[in-house]
């Protein structure tokens, strides 16, 4: 079955960077894109960005453009999200999710368990 | 980006009730609308895609409708496990924005 397993919780100081991993199994990694979504405590879901599983193409949320980088390593079926110049506003649980395409319809059918990133001095 | 607006923000209901959640898109998105359920401490889970298609394994008491800018999620005969937060999401353009969520609580 499809599984996305994320790396563990991180605590970072303001101004630092964080890199979260998402290891996929149970499907052909290069045939599906991976999205990242974050959720601050008690808040809703915020889409962070998308990375292609085959050629590494990316698309980022406008408000995070310039600070976020999404990459993949097909040799290990792993996607990565790096967020730079962290502030307390970046404290959130970060989820990865597989993007499934059914014809022209797109949706997130499988999700990782989430990784808590805490930014604190 | 396409703004997605859900209503109500929260909702109280009893087991056995039927409830409807509304989602409005700031742009015509055809049927590129998905619904997710999230329980505390868990990742979201897909319920419905393409506005009205039930994801495999989702009970038939969940249903979705709408197209263009106005969509609804209806849960008939609420069960205890349905009390959660529900999000709509557009997949019309790549900035896959979510609604702010609707929290469904037990009355």
mmCIF file of C-alpha atoms in Angstrom:
data_model
loop_
_atom_site.group_PDB
_atom_site.id
_atom_site.type_symbol
_atom_site.label_atom_id
_atom_site.label_comp_id
_atom_site.label_asym_id
_atom_site.label_seq_id
_atom_site.Cartn_x
_atom_site.Cartn_y
_atom_site.Cartn_z
ATOM 1 C CA UNK A 1 0.000 0.000 0.000
ATOM 2 C CA UNK A 2 1.047 3.610 -0.498
ATOM 3 C CA UNK A 3 2.977 5.013 2.456
ATOM 4 C CA UNK A 4 4.618 8.360 3.069
ATOM 5 C CA UNK A 5 6.883 8.465 6.128
ATOM 6 C CA UNK A 6 8.252 11.795 7.280
ATOM 7 C CA UNK A 7 11.273 12.690 9.355
ATOM 8 C CA UNK A 8 11.015 13.604 13.024
ATOM 9 C CA UNK A 9 10.248 16.823 14.845
ATOM 10 C CA UNK A 10 12.665 19.735 14.585
ATOM 11 C CA UNK A 11 13.415 22.708 16.820
ATOM 12 C CA UNK A 12 15.149 25.621 15.147
ATOM 13 C CA UNK A 13 16.179 29.149 16.077
ATOM 14 C CA UNK A 14 14.879 32.170 14.172
ATOM 15 C CA UNK A 15 16.873 32.749 11.006
ATOM 16 C CA UNK A 16 17.896 29.117 10.667
ATOM 17 C CA UNK A 17 16.840 26.613 7.997
ATOM 18 C CA UNK A 18 15.054 23.296 8.280
ATOM 19 C CA UNK A 19 14.892 20.336 5.906
ATOM 20 C CA UNK A 20 12.094 17.792 6.234
ATOM 21 C CA UNK A 21 12.043 14.482 4.377
ATOM 22 C CA UNK A 22 9.183 12.354 3.082
ATOM 23 C CA UNK A 23 10.012 8.791 2.089
ATOM 24 C CA UNK A 24 7.537 7.093 -0.246
ATOM 25 C CA UNK A 25 6.823 3.408 -0.702
ATOM 26 C CA UNK A 26 4.224 1.205 -2.369
ATOM 27 C CA UNK A 27 4.140 2.979 -5.725
ATOM 28 C CA UNK A 28 6.306 4.200 -8.600
ATOM 29 C CA UNK A 29 7.749 7.380 -7.094
ATOM 30 C CA UNK A 30 8.587 9.120 -10.361
ATOM 31 C CA UNK A 31 5.028 8.861 -11.677
ATOM 32 C CA UNK A 32 3.467 11.122 -9.035
ATOM 33 C CA UNK A 33 4.142 14.573 -7.680
ATOM 34 C CA UNK A 34 4.430 15.425 -3.997
ATOM 35 C CA UNK A 35 2.792 18.394 -2.348
ATOM 36 C CA UNK A 36 3.653 19.976 0.986
ATOM 37 C CA UNK A 37 1.002 21.445 3.257
ATOM 38 C CA UNK A 38 1.471 23.080 6.640
ATOM 39 C CA UNK A 39 -0.795 23.660 9.598
ATOM 40 C CA UNK A 40 -0.097 25.979 12.496
ATOM 41 C CA UNK A 41 -1.505 24.911 15.854
ATOM 42 C CA UNK A 42 -5.271 25.275 15.882
ATOM 43 C CA UNK A 43 -5.300 26.685 12.344
ATOM 44 C CA UNK A 44 -6.284 25.497 8.885
ATOM 45 C CA UNK A 45 -4.312 23.916 6.062
ATOM 46 C CA UNK A 46 -1.924 26.033 4.013
ATOM 47 C CA UNK A 47 -0.552 24.707 0.736
ATOM 48 C CA UNK A 48 3.241 25.174 0.566
ATOM 49 C CA UNK A 49 4.202 23.828 -2.839
ATOM 50 C CA UNK A 50 4.463 20.965 -5.330
ATOM 51 C CA UNK A 51 7.380 19.035 -6.773
ATOM 52 C CA UNK A 52 7.251 16.670 -9.723
ATOM 53 C CA UNK A 53 8.292 13.102 -9.034
ATOM 54 C CA UNK A 54 10.137 12.689 -12.312
ATOM 55 C CA UNK A 55 11.832 15.886 -13.435
ATOM 56 C CA UNK A 56 11.968 17.949 -10.248
ATOM 57 C CA UNK A 57 9.750 20.758 -11.529
ATOM 58 C CA UNK A 58 8.368 22.887 -8.742
ATOM 59 C CA UNK A 59 5.623 25.366 -7.961
ATOM 60 C CA UNK A 60 5.543 27.341 -4.721
ATOM 61 C CA UNK A 61 2.991 29.282 -2.740
ATOM 62 C CA UNK A 62 3.561 32.923 -3.506
ATOM 63 C CA UNK A 63 3.981 33.961 0.140
ATOM 64 C CA UNK A 64 6.803 31.451 0.624
ATOM 65 C CA UNK A 65 8.529 32.029 -2.709
ATOM 66 C CA UNK A 66 12.236 32.622 -2.198
ATOM 67 C CA UNK A 67 12.380 30.856 1.173
ATOM 68 C CA UNK A 68 11.200 27.352 0.297
ATOM 69 C CA UNK A 69 12.843 24.712 -1.878
ATOM 70 C CA UNK A 70 11.291 21.367 -2.774
ATOM 71 C CA UNK A 71 13.471 18.597 -4.148
ATOM 72 C CA UNK A 72 13.350 14.867 -4.744
ATOM 73 C CA UNK A 73 15.820 11.978 -4.765
ATOM 74 C CA UNK A 74 14.323 9.258 -6.965
ATOM 75 C CA UNK A 75 17.135 6.862 -6.015
ATOM 76 C CA UNK A 76 15.705 6.724 -2.470
ATOM 77 C CA UNK A 77 12.052 7.579 -3.266
ATOM 78 C CA UNK A 78 12.346 10.612 -1.016
ATOM 79 C CA UNK A 79 11.022 14.154 -1.283
ATOM 80 C CA UNK A 80 12.458 17.051 0.694
ATOM 81 C CA UNK A 81 11.208 20.421 1.834
ATOM 82 C CA UNK A 82 13.734 23.035 2.910
ATOM 83 C CA UNK A 83 12.538 26.272 4.482
ATOM 84 C CA UNK A 84 15.038 29.081 5.096
ATOM 85 C CA UNK A 85 15.116 32.236 7.233
ATOM 86 C CA UNK A 86 12.695 30.753 9.720
ATOM 87 C CA UNK A 87 10.492 32.923 11.914
ATOM 88 C CA UNK A 88 8.033 32.024 14.655
ATOM 89 C CA UNK A 89 5.286 32.219 12.016
ATOM 90 C CA UNK A 90 6.751 29.085 10.418
ATOM 91 C CA UNK A 91 6.043 27.007 13.517
ATOM 92 C CA UNK A 92 3.644 24.364 12.240
ATOM 93 C CA UNK A 93 3.116 20.731 11.378
ATOM 94 C CA UNK A 94 4.320 20.086 7.842
ATOM 95 C CA UNK A 95 2.672 17.321 5.807
ATOM 96 C CA UNK A 96 3.675 15.750 2.523
ATOM 97 C CA UNK A 97 0.923 14.377 0.292
ATOM 98 C CA UNK A 98 0.893 12.461 -2.976
ATOM 99 C CA UNK A 99 -0.818 14.153 -5.904
ATOM 100 C CA UNK A 100 -3.013 11.725 -7.810
ATOM 101 C CA UNK A 101 -4.281 12.546 -11.276
ATOM 102 C CA UNK A 102 -7.487 10.927 -12.549
ATOM 103 C CA UNK A 103 -7.908 12.345 -16.017
ATOM 104 C CA UNK A 104 -7.933 16.096 -15.501
ATOM 105 C CA UNK A 105 -8.880 15.783 -11.833
ATOM 106 C CA UNK A 106 -6.160 16.182 -9.218
ATOM 107 C CA UNK A 107 -6.303 15.371 -5.513
ATOM 108 C CA UNK A 108 -4.136 14.402 -2.552
ATOM 109 C CA UNK A 109 -4.840 10.728 -1.949
ATOM 110 C CA UNK A 110 -2.138 9.772 0.570
ATOM 111 C CA UNK A 111 -0.537 11.835 3.308
ATOM 112 C CA UNK A 112 2.503 11.592 5.527
ATOM 113 C CA UNK A 113 2.076 11.591 9.298
ATOM 114 C CA UNK A 114 3.293 15.170 9.663
ATOM 115 C CA UNK A 115 6.466 16.747 11.050
ATOM 116 C CA UNK A 116 6.326 19.408 13.757
ATOM 117 C CA UNK A 117 8.739 22.267 13.129
ATOM 118 C CA UNK A 118 9.115 24.619 16.079
ATOM 119 C CA UNK A 119 10.911 27.932 15.674
ATOM 120 C CA UNK A 120 11.944 29.377 19.000
ATOM 121 C CA UNK A 121 14.812 31.356 20.422
ATOM 122 C CA UNK B 1 -4.563 32.381 -5.994
ATOM 123 C CA UNK B 2 -8.165 31.223 -5.801
ATOM 124 C CA UNK B 3 -9.763 31.947 -2.442
ATOM 125 C CA UNK B 4 -11.939 29.235 -0.950
ATOM 126 C CA UNK B 5 -14.521 30.187 1.671
ATOM 127 C CA UNK B 6 -16.328 27.636 3.819
ATOM 128 C CA UNK B 7 -19.378 28.080 5.978
ATOM 129 C CA UNK B 8 -20.167 27.650 8.721
ATOM 130 C CA UNK B 9 -16.884 27.940 10.614
ATOM 131 C CA UNK B 10 -18.209 25.491 13.186
ATOM 132 C CA UNK B 11 -21.278 23.345 13.547
ATOM 133 C CA UNK B 12 -22.885 21.394 16.387
ATOM 134 C CA UNK B 13 -25.016 18.365 15.642
ATOM 135 C CA UNK B 14 -26.216 15.136 17.214
ATOM 136 C CA UNK B 15 -25.604 11.554 16.189
ATOM 137 C CA UNK B 16 -28.144 10.643 13.523
ATOM 138 C CA UNK B 17 -28.525 14.218 12.229
ATOM 139 C CA UNK B 18 -27.830 15.315 8.689
ATOM 140 C CA UNK B 19 -25.506 18.290 8.113
ATOM 141 C CA UNK B 20 -24.383 20.339 5.139
ATOM 142 C CA UNK B 21 -21.171 22.314 4.756
ATOM 143 C CA UNK B 22 -20.794 24.907 2.022
ATOM 144 C CA UNK B 23 -17.683 25.902 0.093
ATOM 145 C CA UNK B 24 -17.497 28.858 -2.270
ATOM 146 C CA UNK B 25 -14.682 29.451 -4.737
ATOM 147 C CA UNK B 26 -13.532 32.919 -5.719
ATOM 148 C CA UNK B 27 -13.340 31.821 -9.353
ATOM 149 C CA UNK B 28 -15.160 29.315 -11.529
ATOM 150 C CA UNK B 29 -13.352 26.045 -10.855
ATOM 151 C CA UNK B 30 -15.650 23.664 -12.697
ATOM 152 C CA UNK B 31 -15.688 20.457 -10.659
ATOM 153 C CA UNK B 32 -12.059 20.706 -9.489
ATOM 154 C CA UNK B 33 -13.110 20.524 -5.851
ATOM 155 C CA UNK B 34 -12.004 18.043 -3.196
ATOM 156 C CA UNK B 35 -13.113 17.463 0.397
ATOM 157 C CA UNK B 36 -10.929 16.214 3.244
ATOM 158 C CA UNK B 37 -11.641 15.143 6.803
ATOM 159 C CA UNK B 38 -9.132 15.762 9.582
ATOM 160 C CA UNK B 39 -9.247 14.384 13.110
ATOM 161 C CA UNK B 40 -7.172 15.884 15.944
ATOM 162 C CA UNK B 41 -3.497 14.989 15.715
ATOM 163 C CA UNK B 42 -3.910 13.232 12.379
ATOM 164 C CA UNK B 43 -3.203 14.010 8.746
ATOM 165 C CA UNK B 44 -6.160 14.964 6.565
ATOM 166 C CA UNK B 45 -7.866 12.152 4.678
ATOM 167 C CA UNK B 46 -9.508 12.418 1.269
ATOM 168 C CA UNK B 47 -13.297 12.025 1.284
ATOM 169 C CA UNK B 48 -14.505 13.268 -2.075
ATOM 170 C CA UNK B 49 -12.810 14.386 -5.282
ATOM 171 C CA UNK B 50 -14.107 15.998 -8.435
ATOM 172 C CA UNK B 51 -16.877 17.573 -6.339
ATOM 173 C CA UNK B 52 -18.983 14.425 -6.039
ATOM 174 C CA UNK B 53 -16.883 11.253 -6.415
ATOM 175 C CA UNK B 54 -16.501 9.301 -3.202
ATOM 176 C CA UNK B 55 -12.990 8.081 -2.441
ATOM 177 C CA UNK B 56 -12.758 4.315 -2.121
ATOM 178 C CA UNK B 57 -13.679 3.158 1.369
ATOM 179 C CA UNK B 58 -15.583 6.308 2.336
ATOM 180 C CA UNK B 59 -19.089 5.566 3.665
ATOM 181 C CA UNK B 60 -22.018 6.414 1.417
ATOM 182 C CA UNK B 61 -23.502 8.767 4.022
ATOM 183 C CA UNK B 62 -20.991 11.310 2.687
ATOM 184 C CA UNK B 63 -21.956 13.078 -0.518
ATOM 185 C CA UNK B 64 -20.776 16.104 -2.446
ATOM 186 C CA UNK B 65 -22.349 18.300 -5.063
ATOM 187 C CA UNK B 66 -21.889 21.527 -6.959
ATOM 188 C CA UNK B 67 -19.887 23.015 -9.788
ATOM 189 C CA UNK B 68 -18.516 26.373 -10.811
ATOM 190 C CA UNK B 69 -18.224 28.377 -7.604
ATOM 191 C CA UNK B 70 -20.645 26.763 -5.129
ATOM 192 C CA UNK B 71 -20.225 23.352 -3.550
ATOM 193 C CA UNK B 72 -21.669 21.369 -0.669
ATOM 194 C CA UNK B 73 -20.641 18.425 1.471
ATOM 195 C CA UNK B 74 -23.516 16.590 3.109
ATOM 196 C CA UNK B 75 -23.211 13.993 5.823
ATOM 197 C CA UNK B 76 -26.416 12.096 6.459
ATOM 198 C CA UNK B 77 -27.091 10.122 9.639
ATOM 199 C CA UNK B 78 -24.030 11.359 11.543
ATOM 200 C CA UNK B 79 -21.952 8.759 13.306
ATOM 201 C CA UNK B 80 -19.606 9.333 16.255
ATOM 202 C CA UNK B 81 -16.536 8.992 14.038
ATOM 203 C CA UNK B 82 -17.716 11.838 11.767
ATOM 204 C CA UNK B 83 -17.015 14.545 14.316
ATOM 205 C CA UNK B 84 -13.951 16.186 12.882
ATOM 206 C CA UNK B 85 -12.851 19.187 10.824
ATOM 207 C CA UNK B 86 -13.661 19.302 7.116
ATOM 208 C CA UNK B 87 -11.761 21.181 4.427
ATOM 209 C CA UNK B 88 -12.542 21.896 0.822
ATOM 210 C CA UNK B 89 -9.706 22.355 -1.682
ATOM 211 C CA UNK B 90 -9.566 23.535 -5.265
ATOM 212 C CA UNK B 91 -7.340 21.761 -7.772
ATOM 213 C CA UNK B 92 -8.202 24.005 -10.734
ATOM 214 C CA UNK B 93 -4.853 25.769 -10.570
ATOM 215 C CA UNK B 94 -1.587 24.559 -9.065
ATOM 216 C CA UNK B 95 -1.731 26.802 -6.000
ATOM 217 C CA UNK B 96 -4.045 24.202 -4.427
ATOM 218 C CA UNK B 97 -5.766 26.400 -1.877
ATOM 219 C CA UNK B 98 -7.924 25.123 0.971
ATOM 220 C CA UNK B 99 -10.948 26.541 2.675
ATOM 221 C CA UNK B 100 -10.471 27.616 6.283
ATOM 222 C CA UNK B 101 -12.165 24.486 7.600
ATOM 223 C CA UNK B 102 -15.463 23.615 9.287
ATOM 224 C CA UNK B 103 -15.325 22.057 12.717
ATOM 225 C CA UNK B 104 -18.156 19.598 13.331
ATOM 226 C CA UNK B 105 -18.809 19.048 17.025
ATOM 227 C CA UNK B 106 -21.149 16.840 19.000
ATOM 228 C CA UNK B 107 -24.113 18.698 20.466
#
